[in-house]
Amino acid sequence: MTTGTDPLAPLAELPGVPEAVAEVRKAVDRLYGHRVMRRRSSEVTSEAALRGARASAALEGADWPLEEVRRRSDFGGDPEARTVGGALRISAEAGQLLSVWRHAPLQVLARLHLLAVGDADESAGRPRRAGEGAADAFPGELAAAEGVEVAESGTGELPAAPDAEEVAARLDQLSRLLVARTEGAVGGAPALVVAAVVHGELLALRPFASDNGVIARAAQRIVLIAEGLDPKAICPAEVGFAELGTAAYREALRGYLSGTPEGMAAWIGHCARALRLGVRESTAVCEAMQRGMV
């Protein structure tokens, strides 16, 4: 039983959000009811992890064919290979971090960054310090250091990443909210809304020196597992974000950054569409398994 008010609950009532939540719930339930899930759910989970990692890396500019990702074993070469390798490591371990996430989400974020960059990087596993910039101002692009805004032709600019002090304060606030939900102190907002906020906040903060996009999408996946919407991690929303494209992704994030009801609703709606496309991807996998093609 909850004992407090969930600050995210009002977001669930924004125009269009209840419908988006209902549509996602229906799509996810339909996938979980697929006959293949009765006996081969672990295979679907593994395939979703692979496809999600490939798509997340593609959004960072490492757009490799799925079969190339599947067959490769060495990801220590060029920057694209390292990006793909980091996305795969994150995707493989994300589900195992659930128990830690419930009580120490910032510890999980640090672990995700370490998985992304490797322990040879001096910034691995820690948020940016004062004076350090974020290498990626937005998924799919090589951005300038913190303080340099990135333009999108005809649609305005995304703001620079916040400084390290603001990042630390907002990460602490986000962590407290997530832990309070786990402990039952607050609750009420649907899983889709919580996941969208975590995803958007991490993209807005860009808390690490690199790989923030991959980490934000992995955090969304963990929230969807933890909140019970996708407990088997078979709905790779990353596939949907890649299919919708970086221009739409950027524009939706701009809505989140605006903080307006319309902007927040647009961001949540974008996350919902991406998740439904992820459901469609795994449904196709289930259908292929049923026909004996996989």
PDB file of C-alpha atoms in Angstrom:
ATOM      1  CA  MET A   1       0.000   0.000   0.000  1.00  0.00           C
ATOM      2  CA  THR A   2       1.345   3.428  -0.878  1.00  0.00           C
ATOM      3  CA  THR A   3       1.707   6.058   1.807  1.00  0.00           C
ATOM      4  CA  GLY A   4       2.490   9.130  -0.267  1.00  0.00           C
ATOM      5  CA  THR A   5       1.664  10.937  -3.448  1.00  0.00           C
ATOM      6  CA  ASP A   6       3.493   9.913  -6.589  1.00  0.00           C
ATOM      7  CA  PRO A   7       4.851  13.111  -8.212  1.00  0.00           C
ATOM      8  CA  LEU A   8       4.732  11.356 -11.585  1.00  0.00           C
ATOM      9  CA  ALA A   9       1.043  10.476 -11.329  1.00  0.00           C
ATOM     10  CA  PRO A  10      -0.202  13.736 -12.935  1.00  0.00           C
ATOM     11  CA  LEU A  11       1.780  12.891 -16.064  1.00  0.00           C
ATOM     12  CA  ALA A  12      -0.421   9.848 -16.546  1.00  0.00           C
ATOM     13  CA  GLU A  13      -3.434  12.137 -16.952  1.00  0.00           C
ATOM     14  CA  LEU A  14      -1.984  14.368 -19.662  1.00  0.00           C
ATOM     15  CA  PRO A  15      -3.911  14.405 -22.956  1.00  0.00           C
ATOM     16  CA  GLY A  16      -3.220  11.262 -24.946  1.00  0.00           C
ATOM     17  CA  VAL A  17      -1.193   9.528 -22.236  1.00  0.00           C
ATOM     18  CA  PRO A  18      -3.971   7.283 -20.819  1.00  0.00           C
ATOM     19  CA  GLU A  19      -4.649   6.045 -24.336  1.00  0.00           C
ATOM     20  CA  ALA A  20      -0.937   5.442 -24.968  1.00  0.00           C
ATOM     21  CA  VAL A  21      -0.623   3.518 -21.702  1.00  0.00           C
ATOM     22  CA  ALA A  22      -3.658   1.371 -22.558  1.00  0.00           C
ATOM     23  CA  GLU A  23      -2.418   0.640 -26.087  1.00  0.00           C
ATOM     24  CA  VAL A  24       1.009  -0.389 -24.807  1.00  0.00           C
ATOM     25  CA  ARG A  25      -0.505  -2.611 -22.131  1.00  0.00           C
ATOM     26  CA  LYS A  26      -2.721  -4.321 -24.691  1.00  0.00           C
ATOM     27  CA  ALA A  27       0.164  -4.884 -27.116  1.00  0.00           C
ATOM     28  CA  VAL A  28       2.476  -6.256 -24.413  1.00  0.00           C
ATOM     29  CA  ASP A  29      -0.217  -8.571 -23.044  1.00  0.00           C
ATOM     30  CA  ARG A  30      -0.873  -9.914 -26.529  1.00  0.00           C
ATOM     31  CA  LEU A  31       2.818 -10.702 -26.994  1.00  0.00           C
ATOM     32  CA  TYR A  32       3.046 -12.417 -23.608  1.00  0.00           C
ATOM     33  CA  GLY A  33       0.053 -14.511 -24.589  1.00  0.00           C
ATOM     34  CA  HIS A  34       1.711 -15.809 -27.757  1.00  0.00           C
ATOM     35  CA  ARG A  35       1.890 -19.599 -27.729  1.00  0.00           C
ATOM     36  CA  VAL A  36       5.670 -19.545 -28.345  1.00  0.00           C
ATOM     37  CA  MET A  37       6.126 -17.776 -25.005  1.00  0.00           C
ATOM     38  CA  ARG A  38       4.877 -20.868 -23.173  1.00  0.00           C
ATOM     39  CA  ARG A  39       7.948 -22.912 -23.992  1.00  0.00           C
ATOM     40  CA  ARG A  40      10.577 -20.671 -25.584  1.00  0.00           C
ATOM     41  CA  SER A  41      10.370 -17.432 -23.624  1.00  0.00           C
ATOM     42  CA  SER A  42      14.074 -17.496 -22.745  1.00  0.00           C
ATOM     43  CA  GLU A  43      14.945 -17.607 -26.450  1.00  0.00           C
ATOM     44  CA  VAL A  44      12.672 -14.656 -27.133  1.00  0.00           C
ATOM     45  CA  THR A  45      14.341 -12.751 -24.297  1.00  0.00           C
ATOM     46  CA  SER A  46      17.792 -13.460 -25.727  1.00  0.00           C
ATOM     47  CA  GLU A  47      16.762 -12.385 -29.205  1.00  0.00           C
ATOM     48  CA  ALA A  48      15.141  -9.213 -27.862  1.00  0.00           C
ATOM     49  CA  ALA A  49      18.362  -8.371 -26.004  1.00  0.00           C
ATOM     50  CA  LEU A  50      20.407  -8.826 -29.164  1.00  0.00           C
ATOM     51  CA  ARG A  51      18.075  -6.783 -31.343  1.00  0.00           C
ATOM     52  CA  GLY A  52      17.729  -4.082 -28.718  1.00  0.00           C
ATOM     53  CA  ALA A  53      21.498  -3.773 -28.365  1.00  0.00           C
ATOM     54  CA  ARG A  54      21.974  -3.575 -32.130  1.00  0.00           C
ATOM     55  CA  ALA A  55      19.352  -0.829 -32.379  1.00  0.00           C
ATOM     56  CA  SER A  56      20.742   1.137 -29.434  1.00  0.00           C
ATOM     57  CA  ALA A  57      24.215   1.064 -30.980  1.00  0.00           C
ATOM     58  CA  ALA A  58      22.733   2.141 -34.315  1.00  0.00           C
ATOM     59  CA  LEU A  59      21.280   5.211 -32.623  1.00  0.00           C
ATOM     60  CA  GLU A  60      24.826   6.045 -31.534  1.00  0.00           C
ATOM     61  CA  GLY A  61      26.032   5.855 -35.127  1.00  0.00           C
ATOM     62  CA  ALA A  62      27.190   2.204 -35.172  1.00  0.00           C
ATOM     63  CA  ASP A  63      24.508   0.865 -37.493  1.00  0.00           C
ATOM     64  CA  TRP A  64      25.585  -2.724 -38.084  1.00  0.00           C
ATOM     65  CA  PRO A  65      23.432  -5.415 -39.719  1.00  0.00           C
ATOM     66  CA  LEU A  66      21.878  -7.787 -37.198  1.00  0.00           C
ATOM     67  CA  GLU A  67      23.720 -10.820 -38.561  1.00  0.00           C
ATOM     68  CA  GLU A  68      27.049  -8.997 -38.268  1.00  0.00           C
ATOM     69  CA  VAL A  69      26.319  -8.282 -34.608  1.00  0.00           C
ATOM     70  CA  ARG A  70      25.255 -11.893 -34.112  1.00  0.00           C
ATOM     71  CA  ARG A  71      28.383 -13.464 -35.610  1.00  0.00           C
ATOM     72  CA  ARG A  72      31.070 -11.133 -34.266  1.00  0.00           C
ATOM     73  CA  SER A  73      32.988 -12.016 -31.121  1.00  0.00           C
ATOM     74  CA  ASP A  74      35.644  -9.282 -31.117  1.00  0.00           C
ATOM     75  CA  PHE A  75      34.397  -5.777 -30.349  1.00  0.00           C
ATOM     76  CA  GLY A  76      37.648  -4.172 -29.239  1.00  0.00           C
ATOM     77  CA  GLY A  77      38.693  -2.528 -32.482  1.00  0.00           C
ATOM     78  CA  ASP A  78      37.389   0.714 -33.952  1.00  0.00           C
ATOM     79  CA  PRO A  79      34.961   3.074 -32.189  1.00  0.00           C
ATOM     80  CA  GLU A  80      31.910   1.541 -33.886  1.00  0.00           C
ATOM     81  CA  ALA A  81      32.901  -1.939 -32.754  1.00  0.00           C
ATOM     82  CA  ARG A  82      33.392  -0.698 -29.194  1.00  0.00           C
ATOM     83  CA  THR A  83      29.979   0.960 -29.259  1.00  0.00           C
ATOM     84  CA  VAL A  84      28.311  -2.238 -30.423  1.00  0.00           C
ATOM     85  CA  GLY A  85      30.247  -4.275 -27.869  1.00  0.00           C
ATOM     86  CA  GLY A  86      29.259  -1.941 -25.053  1.00  0.00           C
ATOM     87  CA  ALA A  87      25.600  -2.060 -26.055  1.00  0.00           C
ATOM     88  CA  LEU A  88      25.721  -5.863 -26.094  1.00  0.00           C
ATOM     89  CA  ARG A  89      27.334  -6.049 -22.665  1.00  0.00           C
ATOM     90  CA  ILE A  90      24.749  -3.683 -21.228  1.00  0.00           C
ATOM     91  CA  SER A  91      21.869  -5.541 -22.809  1.00  0.00           C
ATOM     92  CA  ALA A  92      23.148  -8.890 -21.544  1.00  0.00           C
ATOM     93  CA  GLU A  93      23.558  -7.716 -17.945  1.00  0.00           C
ATOM     94  CA  ALA A  94      20.666  -5.269 -17.532  1.00  0.00           C
ATOM     95  CA  GLY A  95      18.210  -7.880 -16.304  1.00  0.00           C
ATOM     96  CA  GLN A  96      20.679  -9.153 -13.715  1.00  0.00           C
ATOM     97  CA  LEU A  97      20.891  -5.717 -12.109  1.00  0.00           C
ATOM     98  CA  LEU A  98      17.250  -5.591 -11.112  1.00  0.00           C
ATOM     99  CA  SER A  99      17.709  -6.318  -7.396  1.00  0.00           C
ATOM    100  CA  VAL A 100      20.339  -3.589  -7.105  1.00  0.00           C
ATOM    101  CA  TRP A 101      18.223  -1.160  -9.123  1.00  0.00           C
ATOM    102  CA  ARG A 102      15.369  -1.422  -6.624  1.00  0.00           C
ATOM    103  CA  HIS A 103      17.532  -0.024  -3.818  1.00  0.00           C
ATOM    104  CA  ALA A 104      20.474   1.723  -5.496  1.00  0.00           C
ATOM    105  CA  PRO A 105      19.648   2.853  -9.038  1.00  0.00           C
ATOM    106  CA  LEU A 106      22.675   5.160  -9.216  1.00  0.00           C
ATOM    107  CA  GLN A 107      24.923   2.178  -8.574  1.00  0.00           C
ATOM    108  CA  VAL A 108      23.314   0.440 -11.545  1.00  0.00           C
ATOM    109  CA  LEU A 109      23.836   3.474 -13.773  1.00  0.00           C
ATOM    110  CA  ALA A 110      27.514   3.478 -12.818  1.00  0.00           C
ATOM    111  CA  ARG A 111      27.733  -0.214 -13.682  1.00  0.00           C
ATOM    112  CA  LEU A 112      26.073   0.391 -17.044  1.00  0.00           C
ATOM    113  CA  HIS A 113      28.634   3.059 -17.878  1.00  0.00           C
ATOM    114  CA  LEU A 114      31.475   0.743 -16.897  1.00  0.00           C
ATOM    115  CA  LEU A 115      30.030  -1.942 -19.172  1.00  0.00           C
ATOM    116  CA  ALA A 116      29.763   0.571 -21.987  1.00  0.00           C
ATOM    117  CA  VAL A 117      33.309   1.957 -21.885  1.00  0.00           C
ATOM    118  CA  GLY A 118      35.382  -0.709 -20.154  1.00  0.00           C
ATOM    119  CA  ASP A 119      37.505  -0.327 -17.050  1.00  0.00           C
ATOM    120  CA  ALA A 120      40.463   1.135 -18.971  1.00  0.00           C
ATOM    121  CA  ASP A 121      38.614   4.451 -19.298  1.00  0.00           C
ATOM    122  CA  GLU A 122      39.417   6.716 -16.342  1.00  0.00           C
ATOM    123  CA  SER A 123      35.855   8.091 -16.373  1.00  0.00           C
ATOM    124  CA  ALA A 124      34.275   4.625 -16.260  1.00  0.00           C
ATOM    125  CA  GLY A 125      31.481   4.202 -13.771  1.00  0.00           C
ATOM    126  CA  ARG A 126      31.282   7.734 -12.420  1.00  0.00           C
ATOM    127  CA  PRO A 127      29.246  10.819 -13.333  1.00  0.00           C
ATOM    128  CA  ARG A 128      30.926  13.839 -14.868  1.00  0.00           C
ATOM    129  CA  ARG A 129      32.987  16.033 -12.597  1.00  0.00           C
ATOM    130  CA  ALA A 130      33.155  19.804 -12.626  1.00  0.00           C
ATOM    131  CA  GLY A 131      34.577  20.986 -15.907  1.00  0.00           C
ATOM    132  CA  GLU A 132      33.997  17.705 -17.727  1.00  0.00           C
ATOM    133  CA  GLY A 133      31.767  17.723 -20.782  1.00  0.00           C
ATOM    134  CA  ALA A 134      29.376  15.147 -22.172  1.00  0.00           C
ATOM    135  CA  ALA A 135      30.712  13.622 -25.377  1.00  0.00           C
ATOM    136  CA  ASP A 136      27.321  12.888 -26.859  1.00  0.00           C
ATOM    137  CA  ALA A 137      24.814  15.714 -26.860  1.00  0.00           C
ATOM    138  CA  PHE A 138      22.266  13.431 -28.447  1.00  0.00           C
ATOM    139  CA  PRO A 139      22.118   9.783 -29.528  1.00  0.00           C
ATOM    140  CA  GLY A 140      23.425   9.119 -32.999  1.00  0.00           C
ATOM    141  CA  GLU A 141      25.739  12.100 -33.213  1.00  0.00           C
ATOM    142  CA  LEU A 142      29.238  13.107 -32.196  1.00  0.00           C
ATOM    143  CA  ALA A 143      28.641  16.265 -30.207  1.00  0.00           C
ATOM    144  CA  ALA A 144      30.867  18.981 -28.905  1.00  0.00           C
ATOM    145  CA  ALA A 145      31.828  19.301 -25.279  1.00  0.00           C
ATOM    146  CA  GLU A 146      29.454  20.574 -22.646  1.00  0.00           C
ATOM    147  CA  GLY A 147      28.420  24.166 -23.197  1.00  0.00           C
ATOM    148  CA  VAL A 148      28.140  23.878 -26.972  1.00  0.00           C
ATOM    149  CA  GLU A 149      24.594  23.674 -28.209  1.00  0.00           C
ATOM    150  CA  VAL A 150      23.658  21.360 -31.056  1.00  0.00           C
ATOM    151  CA  ALA A 151      21.426  22.696 -33.782  1.00  0.00           C
ATOM    152  CA  GLU A 152      18.729  20.918 -35.756  1.00  0.00           C
ATOM    153  CA  SER A 153      17.904  22.668 -39.007  1.00  0.00           C
ATOM    154  CA  GLY A 154      14.659  24.524 -38.727  1.00  0.00           C
ATOM    155  CA  THR A 155      13.676  23.195 -35.324  1.00  0.00           C
ATOM    156  CA  GLY A 156      15.801  25.080 -32.807  1.00  0.00           C
ATOM    157  CA  GLU A 157      18.537  23.837 -30.515  1.00  0.00           C
ATOM    158  CA  LEU A 158      18.854  21.411 -27.668  1.00  0.00           C
ATOM    159  CA  PRO A 159      20.296  23.001 -24.547  1.00  0.00           C
ATOM    160  CA  ALA A 160      23.778  22.165 -23.334  1.00  0.00           C
ATOM    161  CA  ALA A 161      24.165  19.485 -20.690  1.00  0.00           C
ATOM    162  CA  PRO A 162      23.740  20.747 -17.099  1.00  0.00           C
ATOM    163  CA  ASP A 163      26.863  21.213 -15.023  1.00  0.00           C
ATOM    164  CA  ALA A 164      28.133  18.502 -12.698  1.00  0.00           C
ATOM    165  CA  GLU A 165      26.550  20.009  -9.591  1.00  0.00           C
ATOM    166  CA  GLU A 166      23.084  20.107 -11.115  1.00  0.00           C
ATOM    167  CA  VAL A 167      23.552  16.604 -12.502  1.00  0.00           C
ATOM    168  CA  ALA A 168      24.393  15.252  -9.051  1.00  0.00           C
ATOM    169  CA  ALA A 169      21.371  16.926  -7.449  1.00  0.00           C
ATOM    170  CA  ARG A 170      18.920  15.735 -10.087  1.00  0.00           C
ATOM    171  CA  LEU A 171      20.321  12.197 -10.109  1.00  0.00           C
ATOM    172  CA  ASP A 172      19.880  12.068  -6.343  1.00  0.00           C
ATOM    173  CA  GLN A 173      16.293  13.264  -6.680  1.00  0.00           C
ATOM    174  CA  LEU A 174      15.564  10.674  -9.357  1.00  0.00           C
ATOM    175  CA  SER A 175      17.130   7.925  -7.266  1.00  0.00           C
ATOM    176  CA  ARG A 176      15.075   8.863  -4.214  1.00  0.00           C
ATOM    177  CA  LEU A 177      11.890   8.758  -6.248  1.00  0.00           C
ATOM    178  CA  LEU A 178      12.656   5.328  -7.697  1.00  0.00           C
ATOM    179  CA  VAL A 179      13.611   3.854  -4.324  1.00  0.00           C
ATOM    180  CA  ALA A 180      10.465   5.314  -2.753  1.00  0.00           C
ATOM    181  CA  ARG A 181       8.387   3.532  -5.400  1.00  0.00           C
ATOM    182  CA  THR A 182      10.155   0.260  -4.604  1.00  0.00           C
ATOM    183  CA  GLU A 183       9.535   0.682  -0.889  1.00  0.00           C
ATOM    184  CA  GLY A 184       5.886   1.537  -1.419  1.00  0.00           C
ATOM    185  CA  ALA A 185       6.247   5.090  -0.152  1.00  0.00           C
ATOM    186  CA  VAL A 186       4.859   6.421  -3.422  1.00  0.00           C
ATOM    187  CA  GLY A 187       3.252   4.831  -6.435  1.00  0.00           C
ATOM    188  CA  GLY A 188       0.513   5.256  -8.959  1.00  0.00           C
ATOM    189  CA  ALA A 189       2.121   6.302 -12.230  1.00  0.00           C
ATOM    190  CA  PRO A 190       2.072   3.533 -14.867  1.00  0.00           C
ATOM    191  CA  ALA A 191       5.278   1.782 -15.829  1.00  0.00           C
ATOM    192  CA  LEU A 192       5.358   3.468 -19.234  1.00  0.00           C
ATOM    193  CA  VAL A 193       5.319   6.920 -17.641  1.00  0.00           C
ATOM    194  CA  VAL A 194       8.027   6.080 -15.094  1.00  0.00           C
ATOM    195  CA  ALA A 195      10.237   4.547 -17.785  1.00  0.00           C
ATOM    196  CA  ALA A 196       9.772   7.544 -20.074  1.00  0.00           C
ATOM    197  CA  VAL A 197      10.728   9.972 -17.301  1.00  0.00           C
ATOM    198  CA  VAL A 198      13.854   8.017 -16.361  1.00  0.00           C
ATOM    199  CA  HIS A 199      14.851   7.811 -20.019  1.00  0.00           C
ATOM    200  CA  GLY A 200      14.186  11.499 -20.660  1.00  0.00           C
ATOM    201  CA  GLU A 201      15.925  12.673 -17.511  1.00  0.00           C
ATOM    202  CA  LEU A 202      19.083  10.735 -18.290  1.00  0.00           C
ATOM    203  CA  LEU A 203      19.168  12.102 -21.829  1.00  0.00           C
ATOM    204  CA  ALA A 204      18.629  15.596 -20.460  1.00  0.00           C
ATOM    205  CA  LEU A 205      21.355  15.298 -17.814  1.00  0.00           C
ATOM    206  CA  ARG A 206      23.915  13.361 -19.862  1.00  0.00           C
ATOM    207  CA  PRO A 207      25.483  12.413 -16.529  1.00  0.00           C
ATOM    208  CA  PHE A 208      28.481  10.556 -17.943  1.00  0.00           C
ATOM    209  CA  ALA A 209      31.296  11.647 -20.194  1.00  0.00           C
ATOM    210  CA  SER A 210      30.083   9.263 -22.914  1.00  0.00           C
ATOM    211  CA  ASP A 211      27.486   6.638 -23.891  1.00  0.00           C
ATOM    212  CA  ASN A 212      24.568   8.423 -22.241  1.00  0.00           C
ATOM    213  CA  GLY A 213      22.109   7.390 -24.930  1.00  0.00           C
ATOM    214  CA  VAL A 214      22.816   3.671 -24.559  1.00  0.00           C
ATOM    215  CA  ILE A 215      22.587   3.994 -20.771  1.00  0.00           C
ATOM    216  CA  ALA A 216      19.310   5.943 -20.874  1.00  0.00           C
ATOM    217  CA  ARG A 217      17.674   3.324 -23.082  1.00  0.00           C
ATOM    218  CA  ALA A 218      18.976   0.502 -20.888  1.00  0.00           C
ATOM    219  CA  ALA A 219      17.584   2.267 -17.827  1.00  0.00           C
ATOM    220  CA  GLN A 220      14.196   2.470 -19.504  1.00  0.00           C
ATOM    221  CA  ARG A 221      14.342  -1.269 -20.115  1.00  0.00           C
ATOM    222  CA  ILE A 222      15.203  -1.932 -16.459  1.00  0.00           C
ATOM    223  CA  VAL A 223      12.284   0.223 -15.296  1.00  0.00           C
ATOM    224  CA  LEU A 224       9.880  -1.679 -17.553  1.00  0.00           C
ATOM    225  CA  ILE A 225      11.116  -4.938 -16.013  1.00  0.00           C
ATOM    226  CA  ALA A 226      11.059  -3.620 -12.430  1.00  0.00           C
ATOM    227  CA  GLU A 227       7.599  -2.079 -12.780  1.00  0.00           C
ATOM    228  CA  GLY A 228       6.179  -5.331 -14.128  1.00  0.00           C
ATOM    229  CA  LEU A 229       5.167  -4.225 -17.612  1.00  0.00           C
ATOM    230  CA  ASP A 230       7.833  -6.327 -19.352  1.00  0.00           C
ATOM    231  CA  PRO A 231       9.185  -8.712 -16.682  1.00  0.00           C
ATOM    232  CA  LYS A 232      10.843 -11.051 -19.200  1.00  0.00           C
ATOM    233  CA  ALA A 233      12.464  -8.185 -21.166  1.00  0.00           C
ATOM    234  CA  ILE A 234      10.992  -9.249 -24.503  1.00  0.00           C
ATOM    235  CA  CYS A 235       9.899  -5.805 -25.748  1.00  0.00           C
ATOM    236  CA  PRO A 236      12.977  -4.056 -27.207  1.00  0.00           C
ATOM    237  CA  ALA A 237      11.896  -0.414 -27.318  1.00  0.00           C
ATOM    238  CA  GLU A 238      15.357   0.424 -28.680  1.00  0.00           C
ATOM    239  CA  VAL A 239      14.265  -1.152 -31.967  1.00  0.00           C
ATOM    240  CA  GLY A 240      11.323   1.222 -32.045  1.00  0.00           C
ATOM    241  CA  PHE A 241      13.409   4.310 -31.331  1.00  0.00           C
ATOM    242  CA  ALA A 242      15.737   3.358 -34.172  1.00  0.00           C
ATOM    243  CA  GLU A 243      12.836   2.750 -36.529  1.00  0.00           C
ATOM    244  CA  LEU A 244      11.211   6.078 -35.681  1.00  0.00           C
ATOM    245  CA  GLY A 245      14.540   7.806 -36.383  1.00  0.00           C
ATOM    246  CA  THR A 246      16.850  10.208 -34.612  1.00  0.00           C
ATOM    247  CA  ALA A 247      15.060  13.316 -35.887  1.00  0.00           C
ATOM    248  CA  ALA A 248      11.806  12.244 -34.235  1.00  0.00           C
ATOM    249  CA  TYR A 249      13.738  11.136 -31.149  1.00  0.00           C
ATOM    250  CA  ARG A 250      15.372  14.542 -30.856  1.00  0.00           C
ATOM    251  CA  GLU A 251      12.107  16.397 -31.359  1.00  0.00           C
ATOM    252  CA  ALA A 252      10.368  14.281 -28.709  1.00  0.00           C
ATOM    253  CA  LEU A 253      13.228  14.905 -26.272  1.00  0.00           C
ATOM    254  CA  ARG A 254      12.861  18.601 -26.927  1.00  0.00           C
ATOM    255  CA  GLY A 255       9.321  18.221 -25.617  1.00  0.00           C
ATOM    256  CA  TYR A 256      10.587  16.593 -22.437  1.00  0.00           C
ATOM    257  CA  LEU A 257      13.149  19.335 -21.952  1.00  0.00           C
ATOM    258  CA  SER A 258      10.453  21.982 -22.317  1.00  0.00           C
ATOM    259  CA  GLY A 259       8.703  20.668 -19.218  1.00  0.00           C
ATOM    260  CA  THR A 260       5.339  21.747 -20.627  1.00  0.00           C
ATOM    261  CA  PRO A 261       2.313  19.422 -20.427  1.00  0.00           C
ATOM    262  CA  GLU A 262       2.228  19.218 -24.214  1.00  0.00           C
ATOM    263  CA  GLY A 263       5.939  18.468 -24.424  1.00  0.00           C
ATOM    264  CA  MET A 264       5.842  15.825 -21.721  1.00  0.00           C
ATOM    265  CA  ALA A 265       2.838  14.152 -23.319  1.00  0.00           C
ATOM    266  CA  ALA A 266       4.627  14.121 -26.679  1.00  0.00           C
ATOM    267  CA  TRP A 267       7.709  12.502 -25.125  1.00  0.00           C
ATOM    268  CA  ILE A 268       5.681   9.821 -23.355  1.00  0.00           C
ATOM    269  CA  GLY A 269       3.763   9.198 -26.576  1.00  0.00           C
ATOM    270  CA  HIS A 270       7.027   8.773 -28.470  1.00  0.00           C
ATOM    271  CA  CYS A 271       8.274   6.254 -25.909  1.00  0.00           C
ATOM    272  CA  ALA A 272       4.959   4.414 -26.207  1.00  0.00           C
ATOM    273  CA  ARG A 273       5.237   4.186 -29.990  1.00  0.00           C
ATOM    274  CA  ALA A 274       8.796   2.900 -29.718  1.00  0.00           C
ATOM    275  CA  LEU A 275       7.729   0.246 -27.238  1.00  0.00           C
ATOM    276  CA  ARG A 276       4.863  -0.906 -29.449  1.00  0.00           C
ATOM    277  CA  LEU A 277       7.309  -1.251 -32.339  1.00  0.00           C
ATOM    278  CA  GLY A 278       9.534  -3.311 -30.054  1.00  0.00           C
ATOM    279  CA  VAL A 279       6.538  -5.526 -29.317  1.00  0.00           C
ATOM    280  CA  ARG A 280       5.973  -5.894 -33.050  1.00  0.00           C
ATOM    281  CA  GLU A 281       9.613  -6.936 -33.496  1.00  0.00           C
ATOM    282  CA  SER A 282       9.372  -9.676 -30.886  1.00  0.00           C
ATOM    283  CA  THR A 283       6.004 -10.791 -32.210  1.00  0.00           C
ATOM    284  CA  ALA A 284       7.690 -11.350 -35.576  1.00  0.00           C
ATOM    285  CA  VAL A 285      10.388 -13.365 -33.791  1.00  0.00           C
ATOM    286  CA  CYS A 286       7.714 -15.496 -32.125  1.00  0.00           C
ATOM    287  CA  GLU A 287       5.985 -16.047 -35.441  1.00  0.00           C
ATOM    288  CA  ALA A 288       9.271 -17.120 -37.042  1.00  0.00           C
ATOM    289  CA  MET A 289       9.910 -19.543 -34.171  1.00  0.00           C
ATOM    290  CA  GLN A 290       6.430 -20.968 -34.545  1.00  0.00           C
ATOM    291  CA  ARG A 291       7.046 -21.628 -38.232  1.00  0.00           C
ATOM    292  CA  GLY A 292      10.352 -23.291 -37.423  1.00  0.00           C
ATOM    293  CA  MET A 293      12.415 -20.583 -39.080  1.00  0.00           C
ATOM    294  CA  VAL A 294      14.402 -19.757 -35.931  1.00  0.00           C
TER     295      VAL A 294
END
